[in-house]
Tab-separated table of C-alpha atoms in Angstrom:
chain	number	residue	atom	x	y	z
M	22	MET	CA	40.186	-55.444	0.961
M	23	ARG	CA	39.728	-59.218	1.129
M	24	ALA	CA	38.246	-61.334	-1.619
M	25	LEU	CA	37.849	-64.920	-2.816
M	26	VAL	CA	40.416	-65.368	-5.592
M	27	TYR	CA	40.535	-68.147	-8.200
M	28	HIS	CA	43.977	-69.677	-8.739
M	29	GLY	CA	43.192	-72.343	-11.310
M	30	PRO	CA	41.045	-75.496	-11.269
M	31	GLY	CA	40.467	-76.664	-7.707
M	32	LYS	CA	42.322	-73.704	-6.197
M	33	LYS	CA	40.890	-70.650	-4.460
M	34	ALA	CA	41.834	-68.447	-1.498
M	35	TRP	CA	40.326	-65.713	0.668
M	36	GLU	CA	43.133	-63.143	0.563
M	37	ASP	CA	44.153	-59.492	0.501
M	38	VAL	CA	43.724	-57.737	-2.842
M	39	ALA	CA	43.689	-54.144	-4.043
M	40	ASP	CA	40.498	-52.156	-3.486
M	41	PRO	CA	38.464	-51.650	-6.687
M	42	ALA	CA	38.462	-48.184	-8.225
M	43	ILE	CA	36.266	-46.303	-10.688
M	44	GLN	CA	37.612	-47.055	-14.173
M	45	LYS	CA	34.819	-45.746	-16.418
M	46	PRO	CA	32.382	-42.840	-15.950
M	47	THR	CA	29.463	-45.317	-15.840
M	48	ASP	CA	30.942	-47.354	-12.946
M	49	VAL	CA	29.944	-47.488	-9.303
M	50	ILE	CA	31.715	-49.075	-6.353
M	51	VAL	CA	29.491	-51.177	-4.080
M	52	LYS	CA	30.281	-52.244	-0.527
M	53	ILE	CA	28.996	-55.807	-0.321
M	54	GLU	CA	26.362	-56.514	2.328
M	55	THR	CA	25.362	-60.022	1.197
M	56	THR	CA	26.663	-62.325	-1.524
M	57	THR	CA	26.323	-66.014	-2.301
M	58	ILE	CA	27.848	-68.957	-4.142
M	59	CYS	CA	26.415	-70.172	-7.434
M	60	GLY	CA	26.615	-73.583	-9.045
M	61	THR	CA	28.445	-71.796	-11.852
M	62	ASP	CA	31.222	-70.946	-9.378
M	63	LEU	CA	31.633	-74.671	-8.752
M	64	HIS	CA	31.816	-75.232	-12.509
M	65	ILE	CA	34.575	-72.602	-12.671
M	66	LEU	CA	36.507	-74.367	-9.927
M	67	LYS	CA	36.167	-77.654	-11.819
M	68	GLY	CA	37.756	-76.002	-14.863
M	69	ASP	CA	34.527	-76.012	-16.902
M	70	VAL	CA	34.789	-72.279	-17.699
M	71	PRO	CA	38.303	-71.805	-19.120
M	72	ALA	CA	37.734	-68.096	-19.852
M	73	VAL	CA	38.130	-67.415	-16.117
M	74	GLU	CA	41.760	-66.442	-15.562
M	75	GLN	CA	43.863	-67.160	-12.521
M	76	GLY	CA	43.708	-64.207	-10.138
M	77	ARG	CA	40.046	-63.488	-10.848
M	78	ILE	CA	37.779	-62.583	-7.912
M	79	LEU	CA	34.763	-64.891	-8.156
M	80	GLY	CA	31.066	-64.176	-7.650
M	81	HIS	CA	28.297	-62.538	-9.669
M	82	GLU	CA	25.476	-62.083	-7.123
M	83	GLY	CA	24.963	-59.719	-4.247
M	84	VAL	CA	23.390	-56.762	-2.509
M	85	GLY	CA	25.297	-53.804	-1.180
M	86	THR	CA	25.556	-50.046	-0.726
M	87	ILE	CA	27.024	-47.693	-3.313
M	88	THR	CA	30.096	-45.930	-1.922
M	89	GLU	CA	31.336	-44.156	-5.040
M	90	ILE	CA	29.881	-43.226	-8.433
M	91	GLY	CA	31.393	-42.420	-11.809
M	92	SER	CA	31.009	-38.991	-13.369
M	93	ALA	CA	28.339	-40.126	-15.861
M	94	VAL	CA	26.102	-41.783	-13.256
M	95	THR	CA	23.084	-39.569	-12.597
M	96	GLY	CA	20.327	-42.016	-11.638
M	97	LEU	CA	22.119	-43.503	-8.630
M	98	ALA	CA	23.709	-41.969	-5.559
M	99	VAL	CA	26.175	-42.808	-2.842
M	100	GLY	CA	24.228	-44.544	-0.093
M	101	ASP	CA	21.778	-46.348	-2.393
M	102	ARG	CA	21.256	-50.031	-1.498
M	103	VAL	CA	21.185	-52.077	-4.686
M	104	ILE	CA	20.883	-55.554	-6.121
M	105	ILE	CA	23.823	-56.344	-8.366
M	106	SER	CA	22.640	-58.176	-11.473
M	107	CYS	CA	24.672	-61.154	-12.672
M	108	ILE	CA	24.429	-59.622	-16.157
M	109	SER	CA	26.131	-56.315	-16.943
M	110	ALA	CA	24.343	-54.443	-19.733
M	111	CYS	CA	25.508	-51.267	-21.443
M	112	GLY	CA	21.906	-50.481	-22.403
M	113	HIS	CA	22.862	-48.978	-25.783
M	114	CYS	CA	24.044	-51.753	-28.114
M	115	ASP	CA	21.784	-53.629	-30.549
M	116	TYR	CA	21.413	-56.622	-28.238
M	117	CYS	CA	20.556	-54.476	-25.226
M	118	LYS	CA	17.938	-52.623	-27.278
M	119	GLN	CA	16.341	-56.020	-27.976
M	120	GLY	CA	16.443	-56.935	-24.271
M	121	VAL	CA	19.081	-59.598	-24.926
M	122	PHE	CA	21.370	-58.248	-22.218
M	123	SER	CA	23.196	-61.576	-21.932
M	124	HIS	CA	24.984	-60.758	-25.192
M	125	CYS	CA	25.711	-57.086	-24.544
M	126	LEU	CA	28.228	-55.771	-27.052
M	127	GLY	CA	29.818	-53.357	-24.582
M	128	GLU	CA	33.588	-53.308	-24.243
M	129	GLU	CA	33.748	-54.597	-20.662
M	130	GLY	CA	35.099	-58.126	-20.469
M	131	THR	CA	34.464	-59.496	-23.955
M	132	SER	CA	32.061	-57.879	-26.390
M	133	GLY	CA	29.023	-60.111	-26.833
M	134	ILE	CA	29.045	-61.598	-23.331
M	135	GLY	CA	26.910	-59.991	-20.632
M	136	TRP	CA	28.005	-62.257	-17.790
M	137	ILE	CA	31.303	-60.651	-16.865
M	138	LEU	CA	31.342	-60.313	-13.047
M	139	GLY	CA	33.364	-63.152	-11.550
M	140	HIS	CA	33.998	-64.371	-15.089
M	141	LEU	CA	35.822	-61.796	-17.203
M	142	ILE	CA	36.205	-59.067	-14.567
M	143	ASP	CA	36.435	-59.218	-10.785
M	144	GLY	CA	33.253	-60.234	-9.023
M	145	THR	CA	31.189	-59.912	-5.877
M	146	GLN	CA	32.721	-62.423	-3.440
M	147	ALA	CA	34.663	-59.580	-1.882
M	148	GLU	CA	34.252	-56.674	0.496
M	149	PHE	CA	33.850	-54.212	-2.409
M	150	VAL	CA	33.133	-54.590	-6.127
M	151	ARG	CA	33.294	-52.328	-9.171
M	152	VAL	CA	30.041	-52.571	-11.148
M	153	PRO	CA	30.233	-51.347	-14.761
M	154	TYR	CA	27.239	-49.905	-16.638
M	155	ALA	CA	25.741	-49.308	-13.218
M	156	GLU	CA	22.529	-47.550	-14.201
M	157	THR	CA	21.447	-50.539	-16.310
M	158	SER	CA	23.019	-53.274	-14.171
M	159	VAL	CA	21.805	-52.664	-10.606
M	160	TYR	CA	18.355	-52.342	-9.022
M	161	ARG	CA	17.501	-50.243	-5.999
M	162	ILE	CA	16.231	-52.541	-3.294
M	163	PRO	CA	13.093	-51.459	-1.394
M	164	ASP	CA	13.017	-51.611	2.396
M	165	SER	CA	10.467	-54.443	2.243
M	166	VAL	CA	13.029	-56.758	0.589
M	167	SER	CA	15.865	-58.136	2.701
M	168	ALA	CA	19.446	-58.295	1.489
M	169	GLN	CA	19.242	-62.081	1.284
M	170	GLU	CA	16.020	-61.933	-0.755
M	171	GLY	CA	17.607	-59.351	-3.027
M	172	THR	CA	20.630	-61.558	-3.603
M	173	LEU	CA	18.331	-64.311	-4.901
M	174	LEU	CA	17.230	-61.820	-7.568
M	175	SER	CA	20.782	-61.372	-8.818
M	176	ASP	CA	20.735	-64.654	-10.703
M	177	ILE	CA	18.775	-67.767	-9.702
M	178	LEU	CA	15.224	-66.369	-9.772
M	179	PRO	CA	15.530	-64.672	-13.179
M	180	THR	CA	17.500	-67.642	-14.546
M	181	GLY	CA	14.904	-70.200	-13.494
M	182	HIS	CA	12.114	-67.931	-14.692
M	183	GLU	CA	13.523	-66.817	-18.027
M	184	ILE	CA	15.623	-69.752	-19.219
M	185	GLY	CA	13.488	-72.466	-17.643
M	186	VAL	CA	9.893	-71.244	-17.539
M	187	GLN	CA	9.675	-68.589	-20.252
M	188	TYR	CA	11.914	-70.362	-22.758
M	189	GLY	CA	10.023	-73.554	-21.950
M	190	ALA	CA	6.798	-71.706	-22.857
M	191	VAL	CA	4.952	-72.959	-19.767
M	192	LYS	CA	1.230	-72.298	-20.068
M	193	PRO	CA	-1.918	-73.031	-18.043
M	194	GLY	CA	-2.623	-76.740	-17.676
M	195	ASP	CA	0.867	-77.908	-18.660
M	196	VAL	CA	2.677	-80.779	-17.010
M	197	VAL	CA	6.185	-79.531	-16.273
M	198	ALA	CA	9.139	-81.641	-15.165
M	199	VAL	CA	12.266	-80.094	-13.685
M	200	ILE	CA	15.334	-82.315	-13.600
M	201	GLY	CA	17.724	-81.021	-10.968
M	202	THR	CA	16.281	-79.452	-7.827
M	203	GLY	CA	19.205	-77.263	-6.891
M	204	PRO	CA	18.642	-73.513	-6.583
M	205	VAL	CA	17.965	-72.846	-10.288
M	206	GLY	CA	15.654	-75.842	-10.606
M	207	LEU	CA	13.753	-74.726	-7.525
M	208	ALA	CA	13.582	-71.193	-8.928
M	209	ALA	CA	11.992	-72.647	-12.065
M	210	ILE	CA	9.462	-74.565	-9.939
M	211	THR	CA	8.687	-71.434	-7.903
M	212	THR	CA	8.196	-69.096	-10.865
M	213	ALA	CA	6.411	-71.657	-13.068
M	214	GLN	CA	3.441	-71.342	-10.734
M	215	LEU	CA	2.871	-67.840	-12.107
M	216	TYR	CA	1.731	-69.512	-15.370
M	217	GLY	CA	-0.782	-72.038	-14.020
M	218	PRO	CA	0.675	-75.471	-14.794
M	219	ALA	CA	-1.404	-78.508	-13.818
M	220	ARG	CA	1.574	-80.427	-12.422
M	221	LEU	CA	5.137	-79.587	-11.440
M	222	ILE	CA	7.275	-82.711	-11.212
M	223	ALA	CA	10.587	-82.450	-9.335
M	224	ILE	CA	13.211	-85.019	-10.369
M	225	ASP	CA	16.585	-85.420	-8.683
M	226	ILE	CA	19.052	-88.057	-7.561
M	227	ASP	CA	18.746	-86.711	-4.007
M	228	ARG	CA	15.604	-87.930	-2.216
M	229	ASN	CA	15.776	-85.086	0.318
M	230	ARG	CA	15.899	-82.452	-2.419
M	231	VAL	CA	12.884	-83.726	-4.308
M	232	GLU	CA	10.887	-83.826	-1.095
M	233	GLN	CA	12.052	-80.293	-0.251
M	234	ALA	CA	10.893	-79.234	-3.721
M	235	LYS	CA	7.301	-79.632	-2.555
M	236	LEU	CA	7.861	-76.636	-0.258
M	237	PHE	CA	8.589	-74.616	-3.405
M	238	GLY	CA	5.440	-75.739	-5.216
M	239	ALA	CA	6.273	-79.116	-6.763
M	240	THR	CA	3.175	-81.313	-6.921
M	241	ASP	CA	5.111	-84.557	-7.394
M	242	SER	CA	8.624	-85.801	-6.604
M	243	ILE	CA	10.592	-88.562	-8.323
M	244	VAL	CA	14.020	-89.935	-7.408
M	245	SER	CA	15.951	-90.469	-10.620
M	246	THR	CA	17.889	-93.468	-9.291
M	247	ASP	CA	14.635	-95.447	-9.162
M	248	ALA	CA	14.700	-98.033	-11.948
M	249	ASP	CA	11.214	-97.000	-13.055
M	250	TRP	CA	11.702	-93.239	-12.789
M	251	LYS	CA	10.607	-92.661	-16.404
M	252	ASP	CA	7.494	-94.792	-15.952
M	253	GLN	CA	6.647	-92.751	-12.862
M	254	VAL	CA	6.854	-89.558	-14.940
M	255	LEU	CA	4.726	-90.938	-17.764
M	256	ALA	CA	2.129	-92.109	-15.240
M	257	LEU	CA	1.644	-88.457	-14.253
M	258	THR	CA	0.836	-87.532	-17.861
M	259	ASP	CA	-1.424	-89.108	-20.451
M	260	GLY	CA	1.412	-91.511	-21.205
M	261	LEU	CA	2.895	-89.352	-23.953
M	262	GLY	CA	5.280	-87.347	-21.785
M	263	VAL	CA	5.483	-83.905	-20.226
M	264	ASP	CA	4.672	-80.674	-22.007
M	265	VAL	CA	7.806	-78.951	-20.708
M	266	ALA	CA	11.036	-80.560	-19.510
M	267	ILE	CA	13.554	-78.248	-17.836
M	268	GLU	CA	17.177	-79.386	-17.458
M	269	ALA	CA	18.805	-77.670	-14.488
M	270	VAL	CA	21.940	-79.727	-13.867
M	271	GLY	CA	24.344	-79.461	-16.812
M	272	ILE	CA	25.562	-83.010	-17.524
M	273	PRO	CA	24.945	-85.305	-20.521
M	274	GLU	CA	22.934	-87.783	-18.465
M	275	THR	CA	20.312	-85.263	-17.376
M	276	PHE	CA	20.057	-83.751	-20.860
M	277	ALA	CA	19.321	-87.244	-22.168
M	278	MET	CA	16.659	-87.588	-19.466
M	279	VAL	CA	14.723	-84.498	-20.543
M	280	LEU	CA	14.715	-85.726	-24.147
M	281	ASP	CA	13.407	-89.046	-22.843
M	282	ILE	CA	10.324	-87.630	-21.132
M	283	VAL	CA	9.179	-84.742	-23.324
M	284	ARG	CA	6.088	-85.360	-25.476
M	285	PRO	CA	5.855	-84.694	-29.210
M	286	ALA	CA	5.499	-80.951	-29.828
M	287	GLY	CA	6.765	-80.300	-26.289
M	288	HIS	CA	9.502	-77.988	-25.073
M	289	VAL	CA	12.931	-78.766	-23.640
M	290	ALA	CA	14.499	-75.808	-21.835
M	291	ASN	CA	18.157	-76.216	-20.924
M	292	ALA	CA	19.127	-74.089	-17.911
M	293	GLY	CA	22.121	-76.147	-16.755
M	294	VAL	CA	25.746	-75.070	-17.269
M	295	HIS	CA	27.424	-77.739	-19.386
M	296	GLY	CA	31.145	-78.433	-19.235
M	297	LYS	CA	31.133	-80.905	-22.117
M	298	GLY	CA	29.039	-81.779	-25.135
M	299	VAL	CA	25.933	-83.947	-25.203
M	300	ASP	CA	24.499	-86.323	-27.797
M	301	LEU	CA	21.603	-84.913	-29.794
M	302	PRO	CA	19.719	-87.824	-31.420
M	303	LEU	CA	18.324	-85.933	-34.396
M	304	ASP	CA	17.562	-89.219	-36.134
M	305	LYS	CA	14.731	-89.546	-33.594
M	306	LEU	CA	13.992	-85.912	-32.798
M	307	TRP	CA	13.579	-84.546	-36.323
M	308	ILE	CA	10.066	-85.949	-36.551
M	309	SER	CA	8.969	-85.019	-33.028
M	310	ASN	CA	8.270	-81.276	-33.387
M	311	ILE	CA	10.167	-80.638	-30.153
M	312	THR	CA	11.485	-77.171	-29.372
M	313	ILE	CA	14.871	-77.144	-27.599
M	314	THR	CA	16.069	-73.885	-26.079
M	315	THR	CA	19.309	-72.860	-24.434
M	316	GLY	CA	20.352	-69.572	-22.984
M	317	LEU	CA	22.191	-67.327	-20.607
M	318	VAL	CA	19.818	-65.306	-18.448
M	319	ASN	CA	19.035	-61.814	-19.720
M	320	THR	CA	17.691	-60.548	-16.378
M	321	ASN	CA	15.043	-58.641	-18.324
M	322	THR	CA	12.443	-59.888	-15.815
M	323	THR	CA	14.375	-58.965	-12.666
M	324	GLY	CA	12.347	-55.808	-12.113
M	325	THR	CA	9.070	-57.734	-12.326
M	326	LEU	CA	10.311	-60.472	-9.996
M	327	LEU	CA	11.512	-57.823	-7.538
M	328	LYS	CA	7.972	-56.394	-7.377
M	329	LEU	CA	6.545	-59.874	-6.748
M	330	VAL	CA	9.055	-60.551	-3.978
M	331	ALA	CA	8.365	-57.145	-2.417
M	332	GLN	CA	4.616	-57.928	-2.406
M	333	ARG	CA	5.206	-61.435	-0.954
M	334	LYS	CA	3.869	-63.064	-4.124
M	335	LEU	CA	6.965	-65.249	-4.421
M	336	PRO	CA	8.065	-67.121	-1.267
M	337	VAL	CA	11.845	-66.956	-1.462
M	338	ASP	CA	13.036	-67.111	2.159
M	339	GLN	CA	13.168	-70.903	2.026
M	340	PHE	CA	15.918	-70.818	-0.624
M	341	VAL	CA	18.439	-69.849	2.065
M	342	SER	CA	19.628	-72.979	3.857
M	343	HIS	CA	22.892	-71.751	5.404
M	344	SER	CA	24.365	-68.396	6.410
M	345	PHE	CA	28.032	-67.597	6.997
M	346	ASP	CA	30.161	-64.579	7.708
M	347	LEU	CA	31.748	-63.332	4.490
M	348	HIS	CA	35.197	-63.999	5.932
M	349	ASP	CA	34.183	-67.635	6.388
M	350	ILE	CA	33.645	-68.064	2.655
M	351	GLU	CA	35.957	-71.051	2.233
M	352	ARG	CA	33.895	-73.058	4.732
M	353	ALA	CA	30.759	-71.910	2.909
M	354	TYR	CA	32.191	-73.271	-0.356
M	355	ASP	CA	32.855	-76.599	1.322
M	356	THR	CA	29.270	-76.739	2.588
M	357	PHE	CA	27.799	-75.785	-0.784
M	358	SER	CA	29.973	-78.233	-2.720
M	359	ARG	CA	28.697	-81.113	-0.549
M	360	ALA	CA	25.023	-80.233	-0.925
M	361	ALA	CA	23.875	-83.858	-0.907
M	362	GLU	CA	25.406	-84.288	2.560
M	363	THR	CA	24.808	-80.825	4.004
M	364	LYS	CA	21.351	-80.266	2.407
M	365	ALA	CA	22.583	-76.896	1.176
M	366	LEU	CA	20.445	-74.819	-1.178
M	367	LYS	CA	21.564	-71.189	-1.253
M	368	VAL	CA	24.461	-70.397	1.064
M	369	MET	CA	24.436	-66.732	2.065
M	370	LEU	CA	27.533	-64.762	3.029
M	371	ASN	CA	26.958	-61.699	5.162
M	372	ALA	CA	29.529	-58.929	5.497
């Protein structure tokens, strides 16, 4: 088959590789129908995720059809169309029993890390993929949900919802600011509306993106290069700051920004992937009663979000800005990596 292979920082190639095979009784093989590129893949290519070895097939999102099942798989069948979760969960360890699938203790990849596809084992940016722990790591996709919609449920929708909105403890009447209106930030804006916030403020360096965020439910948009950006945020509150500040970029500057605008007793939810450390000014924060959360998505809400998408309760079609043939993946990467120029949100790759 052909796949997108990582060859070290800044190096990747669409090339011939061996077909995946069943390795464990709980595996399935999935023929990819649709996959996509994540901001995390760009972090990998920048060298921000050193655990990814040269030769690894990238990608952790996708929809496809099961072509082969392991001997222990009883709840799935060849021919099933499924969403591949970005988190692989054994379903039996202590963390999985708590619903903390992101830290599954299973032996695939590294025990304690649930994100393994395209990270510690070969991923979904390929014609076929081996999915471990299949019965607890894929979701049958109903006919009312398209392959592209299903792919959005692999990662960005549950990540924005769980790590941004739920960890941020968004509640009715809150003023919520999201810094970074890429796919995960927009997913947080979209799913936050399920909790009844009074305002959803989109903040980004890209004027086009913050204006686009209004299509996803943002009530206000602020360009962070404006000298008075913070004053603009405070003017949308009672002057004390926002109730919830969600960081969806992953750089020190934006983490400092969320600390700058959150009110006393507010919540800061970090959803960005950070490649280096940030300053944490505890000399100022210790007295502020602020809750700061971090996390890798558990995908424990994927099933719920799938129902909402199937019932058209979550408008997700607008996340897809570009579509490419799977074999044109290198051009898709170029488009996605230049999002400010190309206005790319989610770039879909169709087999």
